[in-house]
Coordinates of C-alpha atoms in Angstrom, one line a residue:
X1 CA 75.9 126.0 97.5
X2 CA 77.3 124.1 100.5
X3 CA 80.7 122.0 99.9
X4 CA 80.6 118.7 101.1
X5 CA 83.1 118.2 104.1
X6 CA 86.2 115.9 103.9
X7 CA 85.2 112.6 105.2
X8 CA 87.9 111.9 107.9
X9 CA 88.9 108.3 109.1
X10 CA 91.4 107.4 111.9
X11 CA 93.8 105.0 109.3
X12 CA 93.8 105.0 105.5
X13 CA 95.4 102.1 104.3
X14 CA 96.4 102.3 100.7
X15 CA 96.1 99.0 99.0
X16 CA 94.1 95.8 99.4
X17 CA 96.3 93.2 98.8
X18 CA 98.3 90.9 101.0
X19 CA 99.8 93.6 103.0
X20 CA 96.8 96.0 103.3
X21 CA 94.5 93.1 104.3
X22 CA 97.0 91.7 106.8
X23 CA 97.4 94.9 108.4
X24 CA 93.7 96.0 108.6
X25 CA 92.9 92.6 110.2
X26 CA 95.6 93.7 113.0
X27 CA 94.0 97.0 113.4
X28 CA 90.7 95.7 113.5
X29 CA 91.1 93.3 116.2
X30 CA 93.3 95.7 118.4
X31 CA 91.4 98.6 117.5
X32 CA 87.9 98.0 116.7
X33 CA 86.6 101.3 117.3
X34 CA 88.9 103.1 114.9
X35 CA 87.4 104.2 111.1
X36 CA 89.8 102.1 108.8
X37 CA 89.2 102.4 105.2
X38 CA 91.4 100.7 102.6
X39 CA 91.5 102.2 99.1
X40 CA 92.5 99.9 96.1
X41 CA 92.8 101.4 92.9
X42 CA 91.8 98.3 91.1
X43 CA 88.4 96.7 90.8
X44 CA 89.1 93.9 93.0
X45 CA 91.1 92.8 96.0
X46 CA 94.2 90.7 96.1
X47 CA 97.3 92.9 94.4
X48 CA 99.7 90.6 93.0
X49 CA 97.5 87.4 92.9
X50 CA 94.6 89.3 91.3
X51 CA 97.0 91.4 88.7
X52 CA 99.2 88.3 87.8
X53 CA 97.3 86.0 85.5
X54 CA 100.3 84.2 83.5
X55 CA 100.0 80.2 83.4
X56 CA 101.2 78.3 86.2
X57 CA 101.5 81.8 88.5
X58 CA 102.0 80.5 92.1
X59 CA 103.7 81.4 95.6
X60 CA 107.5 81.2 95.4
X61 CA 107.3 80.8 99.1
X62 CA 106.2 78.2 101.2
X63 CA 102.6 79.1 101.9
X64 CA 103.2 78.0 106.0
X65 CA 105.0 81.3 106.1
X66 CA 103.3 83.4 103.3
X67 CA 99.8 82.6 105.2
X68 CA 99.0 85.1 108.0
X69 CA 99.9 84.2 111.6
X70 CA 96.5 84.9 112.7
X71 CA 94.8 82.5 109.7
X72 CA 97.1 79.9 109.4
X73 CA 97.3 78.0 105.9
X74 CA 95.6 74.7 106.1
X75 CA 95.6 73.6 102.5
X76 CA 97.7 70.4 101.7
X77 CA 99.9 72.1 99.2
X78 CA 102.3 74.5 100.3
X79 CA 103.4 75.7 97.1
X80 CA 100.2 77.1 96.2
X81 CA 98.6 78.2 93.0
X82 CA 97.8 82.0 92.6
X83 CA 93.9 81.1 92.6
X84 CA 94.4 79.5 96.0
X85 CA 96.3 82.5 97.3
X86 CA 93.4 84.6 96.0
X87 CA 90.6 82.5 97.5
X88 CA 92.4 82.4 100.9
X89 CA 93.2 86.5 100.8
X90 CA 88.9 87.0 99.8
X91 CA 88.5 84.6 102.6
X92 CA 90.3 86.1 105.3
X93 CA 89.1 89.6 104.2
X94 CA 85.4 88.2 104.2
X95 CA 86.0 86.6 107.9
X96 CA 87.4 89.7 109.4
X97 CA 85.0 91.5 107.9
X98 CA 87.7 93.8 105.9
X99 CA 85.8 93.3 102.6
X100 CA 83.3 95.9 103.9
X101 CA 86.2 98.5 104.4
X102 CA 87.4 98.1 101.2
X103 CA 87.0 101.0 98.5
X104 CA 87.8 100.2 95.1
X105 CA 88.5 102.4 92.1
X106 CA 90.1 104.7 94.7
X107 CA 93.6 105.8 93.3
X108 CA 95.5 107.8 95.4
X109 CA 97.6 110.4 93.8
X110 CA 99.0 112.5 96.6
X111 CA 99.1 113.0 100.1
X112 CA 100.0 116.0 102.4
X113 CA 100.4 116.3 105.9
X114 CA 99.9 119.3 107.9
X115 CA 101.5 119.5 111.1
X116 CA 99.0 122.4 112.3
X117 CA 96.1 120.2 112.1
X118 CA 98.0 116.9 112.9
X119 CA 96.6 115.0 109.8
X120 CA 97.0 113.8 106.4
X121 CA 94.9 115.0 103.5
X122 CA 94.7 112.2 100.6
X123 CA 94.2 113.1 96.9
X124 CA 92.3 110.3 95.1
X125 CA 90.7 109.6 91.8
X126 CA 87.8 107.5 91.3
X127 CA 88.2 105.1 88.4
X128 CA 85.4 103.2 86.8
X129 CA 85.5 100.8 89.5
X130 CA 84.9 103.2 92.3
X131 CA 82.8 101.7 95.2
X132 CA 82.4 102.9 98.7
X133 CA 80.8 105.7 100.6
X134 CA 83.3 108.1 99.2
X135 CA 82.3 107.0 95.8
X136 CA 78.7 107.1 96.1
X137 CA 78.6 111.0 97.3
X138 CA 80.9 111.9 94.4
X139 CA 79.1 109.6 91.6
X140 CA 80.2 106.3 91.4
X141 CA 81.1 105.5 87.7
X142 CA 83.4 107.5 85.3
X143 CA 82.1 107.3 81.7
X144 CA 84.8 106.2 79.0
X145 CA 86.8 109.1 77.8
X146 CA 86.1 111.4 80.9
X147 CA 88.9 112.4 83.4
X148 CA 88.4 110.5 86.6
X149 CA 86.7 112.5 89.3
X150 CA 88.7 113.5 92.5
X151 CA 87.9 113.9 95.9
X152 CA 89.6 114.3 99.3
X153 CA 89.9 112.2 102.4
X154 CA 91.7 112.9 105.9
X155 CA 93.0 110.7 107.9
X156 CA 95.3 110.5 111.4
X157 CA 97.7 107.6 110.0
X158 CA 98.7 106.7 106.6
X159 CA 99.5 103.4 105.9
X160 CA 101.0 102.5 102.5
X161 CA 100.8 99.1 101.6
X162 CA 101.3 99.1 97.7
X163 CA 104.1 96.7 97.4
X164 CA 107.1 97.8 95.9
X165 CA 106.8 97.5 91.9
X166 CA 105.4 99.1 88.9
X167 CA 101.6 97.5 88.7
X168 CA 100.9 99.3 85.3
X169 CA 104.0 98.4 83.1
X170 CA 106.6 95.6 84.2
X171 CA 110.2 95.9 82.6
X172 CA 111.3 94.7 79.1
X173 CA 114.6 95.9 77.5
X174 CA 114.4 97.6 74.2
X175 CA 115.5 94.7 72.3
X176 CA 116.8 95.1 68.7
X177 CA 114.7 93.9 65.5
X178 CA 111.7 93.7 67.7
X179 CA 109.7 95.0 65.1
X180 CA 110.7 92.3 62.7
X181 CA 109.4 89.4 64.7
X182 CA 106.1 88.2 63.2
X183 CA 104.9 86.5 66.4
X184 CA 103.6 87.6 69.3
X185 CA 105.8 89.3 72.0
X186 CA 104.3 89.0 75.6
X187 CA 105.2 90.3 79.4
X188 CA 104.0 88.0 82.1
X189 CA 102.6 90.8 84.1
X190 CA 99.9 91.5 81.4
X191 CA 99.1 88.2 80.4
X192 CA 96.5 88.2 77.5
X193 CA 93.0 85.9 78.6
X194 CA 92.6 85.5 74.6
X195 CA 96.4 83.7 74.2
X196 CA 96.5 80.2 73.1
X197 CA 100.0 78.9 73.2
X198 CA 98.9 75.1 72.1
X199 CA 101.5 73.6 69.6
X200 CA 103.3 76.8 69.6
X201 CA 107.4 77.0 69.6
X202 CA 107.7 79.2 72.7
X203 CA 110.9 81.3 74.1
X204 CA 110.7 82.6 77.7
X205 CA 113.5 85.3 78.0
X206 CA 114.4 85.2 81.8
X207 CA 115.5 83.0 84.7
X208 CA 113.7 84.3 87.8
X209 CA 110.9 83.0 89.8
X210 CA 108.5 83.9 87.0
X211 CA 110.5 82.1 84.2
X212 CA 111.0 79.1 86.4
X213 CA 107.1 79.0 86.8
X214 CA 106.1 79.5 83.1
X215 CA 108.4 77.2 81.8
X216 CA 106.7 74.2 83.0
X217 CA 103.4 75.4 82.9
X218 CA 103.5 76.3 79.1
X219 CA 105.5 73.1 78.2
X220 CA 102.1 71.3 79.0
X221 CA 100.6 72.6 75.9
X222 CA 103.3 74.1 73.5
X223 CA 105.3 71.9 71.1
X224 CA 108.3 73.3 72.3
X225 CA 109.5 75.9 75.2
X226 CA 113.0 77.3 75.5
X227 CA 114.3 79.3 78.3
X228 CA 116.6 82.1 77.3
X229 CA 118.7 83.2 79.8
X230 CA 121.9 85.4 80.2
X231 CA 122.8 83.7 83.4
X232 CA 121.5 81.2 85.6
X233 CA 120.1 81.2 89.0
X234 CA 120.1 78.8 91.9
X235 CA 117.2 76.4 91.8
X236 CA 115.8 74.5 94.6
X237 CA 113.0 71.9 94.5
X238 CA 110.3 71.5 97.4
X239 CA 107.6 68.9 97.7
X240 CA 104.3 71.0 96.9
X241 CA 102.6 68.6 99.6
X242 CA 105.2 68.4 102.6
X243 CA 104.9 64.8 103.8
X244 CA 105.7 66.0 107.6
X245 CA 102.5 68.4 107.5
X246 CA 100.5 65.5 106.3
X247 CA 101.5 63.2 109.1
X248 CA 101.4 66.1 111.8
X249 CA 97.8 66.5 110.6
X250 CA 96.6 63.0 111.4
X251 CA 97.8 63.4 114.9
X252 CA 96.8 67.1 115.6
X253 CA 94.3 69.9 114.7
X254 CA 94.8 71.6 111.5
X255 CA 95.8 75.0 113.3
X256 CA 98.3 73.3 115.5
X257 CA 100.1 71.4 112.6
X258 CA 99.8 74.6 110.7
X259 CA 101.8 76.3 113.6
X260 CA 104.4 73.8 114.0
X261 CA 105.0 73.5 110.2
X262 CA 105.0 77.4 110.0
X263 CA 108.0 77.6 112.6
X264 CA 110.0 74.7 111.3
X265 CA 110.0 76.3 107.8
X266 CA 110.6 79.8 109.3
X267 CA 113.8 78.9 111.4
X268 CA 114.9 76.2 108.8
X269 CA 114.9 79.0 105.9
X270 CA 116.8 81.4 108.3
X271 CA 119.3 78.9 109.1
X272 CA 119.8 78.3 105.3
X273 CA 120.3 82.1 105.0
X274 CA 122.9 82.2 107.6
X275 CA 124.7 79.4 106.8
X276 CA 124.8 81.2 103.0
X277 CA 126.4 84.1 104.5
X278 CA 128.9 82.2 106.7
X279 CA 129.6 79.4 104.3
X280 CA 128.7 80.1 100.7
X281 CA 130.6 77.7 99.1
X282 CA 129.5 75.0 101.1
X283 CA 125.8 76.0 100.4
X284 CA 126.6 76.5 96.8
X285 CA 128.0 72.8 96.4
X286 CA 125.0 71.3 98.2
X287 CA 122.4 72.8 96.2
X288 CA 124.5 72.4 92.6
X289 CA 124.5 68.6 93.7
X290 CA 121.0 68.3 94.1
X291 CA 120.3 70.1 90.8
X292 CA 122.6 67.4 89.1
X293 CA 120.7 64.3 90.6
X294 CA 117.5 66.1 89.2
X295 CA 118.8 66.5 85.7
X296 CA 119.8 63.6 82.9
X297 CA 123.3 62.1 83.3
X298 CA 125.6 64.3 81.5
X299 CA 123.5 67.4 81.2
X300 CA 125.9 70.5 81.4
X301 CA 125.0 72.3 84.8
X302 CA 128.2 74.2 85.0
X303 CA 126.7 76.2 82.1
X304 CA 123.1 76.5 82.5
X305 CA 122.6 76.0 86.5
X306 CA 125.7 77.2 88.1
X307 CA 125.4 81.1 89.1
X308 CA 128.2 84.0 89.0
X309 CA 127.0 84.9 92.6
X310 CA 126.9 83.4 96.0
X311 CA 123.6 81.6 97.3
X312 CA 121.3 84.2 98.5
X313 CA 123.1 87.3 96.7
X314 CA 119.8 86.8 94.8
X315 CA 116.8 85.2 95.8
X316 CA 116.7 81.4 95.6
X317 CA 114.0 80.0 92.9
X318 CA 111.6 77.2 94.4
X319 CA 110.1 74.7 92.0
X320 CA 107.3 72.4 93.3
X321 CA 108.2 68.9 92.9
X322 CA 110.9 69.4 90.7
X323 CA 108.7 70.4 87.6
X324 CA 111.2 72.4 85.7
X325 CA 113.6 69.5 86.0
X326 CA 111.1 66.8 85.0
X327 CA 110.1 69.0 81.8
X328 CA 113.8 68.9 80.9
X329 CA 113.9 65.5 81.1
X330 CA 111.0 64.5 79.3
X331 CA 112.4 66.6 76.4
X332 CA 109.7 69.2 76.5
X333 CA 112.1 72.0 77.8
X334 CA 115.3 73.3 76.6
X335 CA 117.6 75.8 78.5
X336 CA 120.0 77.9 76.7
X337 CA 122.4 80.1 78.2
X338 CA 123.6 83.1 76.0
X339 CA 122.6 86.8 74.9
X340 CA 120.2 88.1 72.5
X341 CA 122.0 89.9 69.3
X342 CA 118.6 90.8 67.9
X343 CA 115.1 89.6 67.1
X344 CA 114.6 88.4 63.6
X345 CA 111.3 87.3 61.4
X346 CA 111.1 83.7 62.8
X347 CA 112.4 84.2 66.0
X348 CA 115.8 85.3 67.8
X349 CA 119.4 85.6 66.9
X350 CA 122.1 84.9 69.8
X351 CA 125.3 86.5 70.0
X352 CA 127.0 82.9 69.7
X353 CA 125.2 82.9 66.0
X354 CA 122.7 80.4 66.8
X355 CA 118.6 81.0 66.4
X356 CA 115.9 80.2 68.3
X357 CA 112.6 79.7 66.3
X358 CA 109.7 81.2 67.9
X359 CA 105.7 81.5 67.3
X360 CA 105.5 83.2 70.8
X361 CA 108.2 85.1 72.9
X362 CA 107.7 85.8 76.8
X363 CA 109.6 88.5 78.3
X364 CA 110.1 87.4 82.1
X365 CA 112.4 90.3 82.2
X366 CA 111.5 91.4 85.6
X367 CA 109.6 94.2 87.4
X368 CA 109.8 98.0 87.5
X369 CA 110.5 99.1 91.1
X370 CA 107.9 101.9 92.4
X371 CA 107.8 102.7 95.9
X372 CA 104.5 103.9 97.6
X373 CA 102.9 103.5 94.0
X374 CA 104.7 106.7 93.2
X375 CA 102.6 108.7 95.2
X376 CA 104.0 112.0 96.1
X377 CA 104.1 112.7 99.7
X378 CA 104.4 116.4 101.2
X379 CA 105.0 117.4 104.8
X380 CA 103.9 121.0 105.6
X381 CA 104.0 121.6 101.9
X382 CA 107.6 120.2 101.3
X383 CA 107.6 117.4 99.0
X384 CA 109.4 114.5 100.8
X385 CA 112.4 113.0 98.7
X386 CA 112.0 109.7 99.5
X387 CA 115.2 108.4 98.0
X388 CA 117.1 110.6 100.3
X389 CA 115.5 109.6 103.5
X390 CA 116.1 106.7 105.9
X391 CA 114.0 103.8 106.7
X392 CA 113.0 103.7 110.8
X393 CA 112.6 100.2 112.1
X394 CA 111.5 98.8 108.3
X395 CA 108.5 100.6 108.4
X396 CA 108.5 104.4 109.1
X397 CA 110.2 107.3 106.7
X398 CA 112.7 109.8 108.4
X399 CA 110.8 112.9 109.0
X400 CA 107.4 111.9 107.8
X401 CA 104.9 111.9 110.4
X402 CA 102.0 109.4 111.1
X403 CA 103.2 107.2 108.0
X404 CA 103.8 103.7 108.2
X405 CA 104.6 101.5 105.2
X406 CA 104.7 97.7 104.5
X407 CA 108.0 95.9 102.8
X408 CA 108.6 92.3 103.5
X409 CA 111.5 90.3 103.5
X410 CA 114.0 89.3 100.8
X411 CA 115.4 86.5 102.2
X412 CA 111.8 84.9 103.7
X413 CA 108.3 85.1 102.9
X414 CA 106.7 88.7 102.8
X415 CA 103.7 88.2 105.0
X416 CA 106.1 87.5 108.2
X417 CA 107.0 91.3 107.9
X418 CA 103.5 92.3 107.1
X419 CA 102.1 90.5 110.4
X420 CA 104.9 92.5 112.4
X421 CA 103.8 96.1 110.6
X422 CA 100.5 95.4 111.6
X423 CA 101.1 94.5 115.1
X424 CA 103.6 97.1 115.6
X425 CA 101.1 99.6 114.4
X426 CA 98.4 98.6 116.9
X427 CA 100.8 98.8 119.5
X428 CA 102.2 102.3 118.6
X429 CA 98.4 103.3 118.4
X430 CA 97.7 102.0 121.8
X431 CA 100.8 104.0 123.0
X432 CA 99.2 107.3 121.5
X433 CA 96.0 106.6 123.2
X434 CA 97.6 106.0 126.8
X435 CA 99.4 109.0 126.3
X436 CA 96.8 111.3 125.1
X437 CA 99.2 112.0 121.7
X438 CA 98.6 112.7 118.0
X439 CA 101.6 112.5 116.0
X440 CA 104.9 110.3 116.0
X441 CA 107.9 111.1 113.4
X442 CA 111.2 109.5 113.1
X443 CA 114.0 111.9 113.8
X444 CA 117.7 110.5 113.7
X445 CA 120.0 112.3 116.2
X446 CA 122.9 112.4 113.8
X447 CA 122.5 115.0 110.6
X448 CA 120.6 113.3 107.7
X449 CA 122.9 112.5 104.7
X450 CA 121.9 112.5 101.2
X451 CA 121.3 109.5 99.1
X452 CA 124.5 107.5 98.4
X453 CA 127.1 109.3 100.7
X454 CA 129.2 107.3 103.1
X455 CA 127.7 104.9 105.5
X456 CA 124.3 104.6 103.7
X457 CA 123.1 102.3 101.2
X458 CA 119.9 101.3 100.0
X459 CA 118.1 99.1 102.4
X460 CA 116.9 96.6 99.5
X461 CA 120.4 94.8 99.7
X462 CA 119.9 92.3 96.6
X463 CA 121.8 92.0 93.3
X464 CA 119.0 91.1 91.0
X465 CA 118.5 93.4 88.0
X466 CA 115.3 94.9 89.2
X467 CA 116.9 95.9 92.4
X468 CA 120.0 97.3 90.7
X469 CA 117.8 99.1 88.2
X470 CA 115.4 100.8 90.5
X471 CA 118.0 101.5 93.6
X472 CA 117.9 105.1 93.2
X473 CA 114.2 104.9 94.0
X474 CA 114.3 103.5 97.2
X475 CA 114.7 104.8 100.8
X476 CA 118.2 104.7 102.5
X477 CA 119.4 102.7 105.4
X478 CA 121.7 104.1 107.9
X479 CA 124.5 102.1 110.1
X480 CA 122.8 101.5 113.3
X481 CA 119.8 100.8 115.5
X482 CA 116.6 101.3 114.1
X483 CA 117.9 103.0 111.0
X484 CA 119.4 100.0 109.8
X485 CA 116.9 97.5 108.1
X486 CA 117.4 93.9 109.0
X487 CA 116.3 91.2 106.9
X488 CA 116.0 89.2 109.7
X489 CA 112.4 87.8 111.1
X490 CA 113.8 86.5 114.3
X491 CA 115.5 89.9 115.1
X492 CA 112.2 91.9 114.0
X493 CA 110.0 89.7 116.4
X494 CA 112.1 90.5 119.3
X495 CA 112.1 94.0 118.2
X496 CA 108.6 95.3 116.8
X497 CA 106.6 92.4 118.8
X498 CA 108.3 92.7 122.0
X499 CA 110.6 95.9 121.9
X500 CA 109.8 99.3 122.7
X501 CA 107.5 101.3 120.9
X502 CA 109.1 104.6 121.6
X503 CA 112.6 105.7 121.4
X504 CA 115.0 108.2 121.6
X505 CA 114.6 109.2 117.9
X506 CA 110.8 108.6 117.8
X507 CA 109.4 112.2 118.5
X508 CA 105.7 112.8 119.8
X509 CA 103.3 115.0 120.0
X510 CA 100.2 116.0 121.8
X511 CA 96.8 116.6 119.9
X512 CA 97.3 120.5 118.7
X513 CA 94.9 123.1 120.1
X514 CA 94.2 124.4 116.2
X515 CA 93.0 120.3 115.6
X516 CA 90.8 120.3 118.9
X517 CA 88.9 123.3 118.2
X518 CA 89.0 122.2 114.4
X519 CA 87.2 118.8 115.1
X520 CA 84.5 120.0 117.3
X521 CA 83.1 122.3 114.5
X522 CA 83.7 119.6 111.8
X523 CA 81.9 117.1 114.3
X524 CA 78.7 119.6 114.2
X525 CA 79.1 120.1 110.4
X526 CA 78.9 116.5 109.8
X527 CA 76.2 115.9 112.1
X528 CA 75.1 112.1 113.2
X529 CA 76.8 110.8 109.8
X530 CA 80.2 112.3 110.8
X531 CA 82.8 110.5 112.3
X532 CA 84.6 111.4 115.6
X533 CA 88.2 111.8 114.1
X534 CA 90.5 111.2 117.4
X535 CA 93.5 109.1 117.4
X536 CA 91.9 107.0 120.5
X537 CA 89.2 104.4 120.0
X538 CA 86.0 106.2 121.9
X539 CA 83.1 104.9 122.8
X540 CA 80.0 106.6 123.3
X541 CA 80.4 107.7 127.0
X542 CA 83.7 109.6 126.1
X543 CA 82.0 111.4 123.3
X544 CA 79.2 112.6 125.3
X545 CA 81.9 113.7 128.1
X546 CA 83.6 115.4 125.7
X547 CA 80.4 117.3 124.5
X548 CA 79.4 118.2 128.0
X549 CA 83.0 119.3 128.8
X550 CA 82.5 122.1 125.9
X551 CA 85.0 120.1 123.8
X552 CA 87.7 119.5 126.5
X553 CA 87.9 115.7 126.2
X554 CA 88.7 113.7 129.2
X555 CA 90.2 110.1 128.2
X556 CA 90.3 107.3 130.8
X557 CA 93.9 107.4 131.2
X558 CA 95.1 109.9 133.4
X559 CA 98.5 109.7 132.4
X560 CA 100.6 113.1 132.8
X561 CA 100.3 115.6 129.9
X562 CA 103.1 115.2 127.3
X563 CA 104.8 118.1 126.3
X564 CA 105.7 118.6 122.6
X565 CA 108.7 117.0 121.6
X566 CA 109.3 114.9 124.8
X567 CA 110.0 111.3 124.3
X568 CA 107.7 109.2 126.5
X569 CA 108.0 105.9 128.5
X570 CA 107.3 102.5 126.8
X571 CA 104.3 101.0 127.4
X572 CA 105.8 98.0 129.4
X573 CA 107.2 100.8 131.9
X574 CA 104.0 102.7 132.0
X575 CA 102.0 99.4 132.8
X576 CA 104.6 98.0 135.5
X577 CA 103.9 101.4 137.4
X578 CA 100.3 101.2 137.3

């Protein structure tokens, strides 16, 4: 029996959420001839915005910057509901033809790089949601009770657009006495479809963005909602519909107005973050004064809304139109700042001795960090210890060839970084084409340090609980240059959109002889249904010339051959000489 050959693609993107769709659009626009596929473990696109279904789920950034730069958000509400964001992602994927490249029910379980062949081999489990060319060849359905079928795919470049948290399980502390509670306990990450909280006494444990979203939404139908927090968070009220945006759209086309509002909000947010670092007490006083004006006279702002930390040591929580404050003023929501002693039959007993009666407890206690969806990466048979590796330019990993990932900003909208990663990857692939290169790998000039050694720290510089709990799982950052991850969008625009693609610590390799001969044999085996697995996006004429030349491909660019390990010139210098 002849085994089915491994399907090869130029780029494999793991994840079809906000990051995966955005990067795929950039690659399709700049490299239309490349074979790109998105592997999505679940049965639908959208990532976070399809996973989270709790009441009131919405953006925690304004949509003018959370939307893609190439497809501006034009709806009136800048703090949008989750369903509106999911529609936006689905429309974007459909309009750009990305929906046709998504393979659902494809869970990546391992990825290994071979320097000899200069490619990744990706192990994939097909779930019951499996769909796409690879699933059709292996059987698209998995009967209940059977182990998922496994296939292999290969690619030149692997992109992790997997987010940063564990999709299958949120974080829940081991609360004492929980078994004694006769009501229901729910984590927002896994909100049941059949949960009806009408007339219920609800306690929401937590004070982060999820709790701030849930509390006013639950209060619309619940008898009473209590937000139980161990310590407060900075809360900022923002109009859901921006008046300036409305005025601009009366005199300008939607796209122009969206562009202006986007940049206004980006600059305003960056200034607020910088001011929080330069003058934290000033920002603190201003934020707390606004909160006090939004609450009833005499409300204990010092206890319930004054954090122990400076602004932007943790992310600020946005509340559209001050809905949380309105619910408090209306007497439908209480805020309690205390610690849990134990669950009891009818609710929760606090350290102070008070008891909170509850029919439903919502544990909005955070996420579990999980880089690259926990997928083990190996390079030439050696497992990559991710926590010991440094990040390069905030999108590559030290010592890992042809691997790019998307990780957004902690102090701005996630998508701002996604757009830059997609643009920079497109530039990097064009650089490989021009110089007939196959591989790129970040390699620091100084010896790598182990995790936690002096001078190195986690790149996720936040004091939030979920960050501190998962810090040991995160990559490191160095003290200088491209190894220092900047949470600064304007600086990244300069570096990733307009700066050099190469550099002294990004090593490039040409196509190895083993790879060239292997690809000729594989193309013959695959026949007309196969795909030419070259890094460059080649047209039919180039393929024909390759065949006529006995496999010795001649690209349209006649740049000098680059020796292994030798750094090459940035695109701008090559173009200037042309």
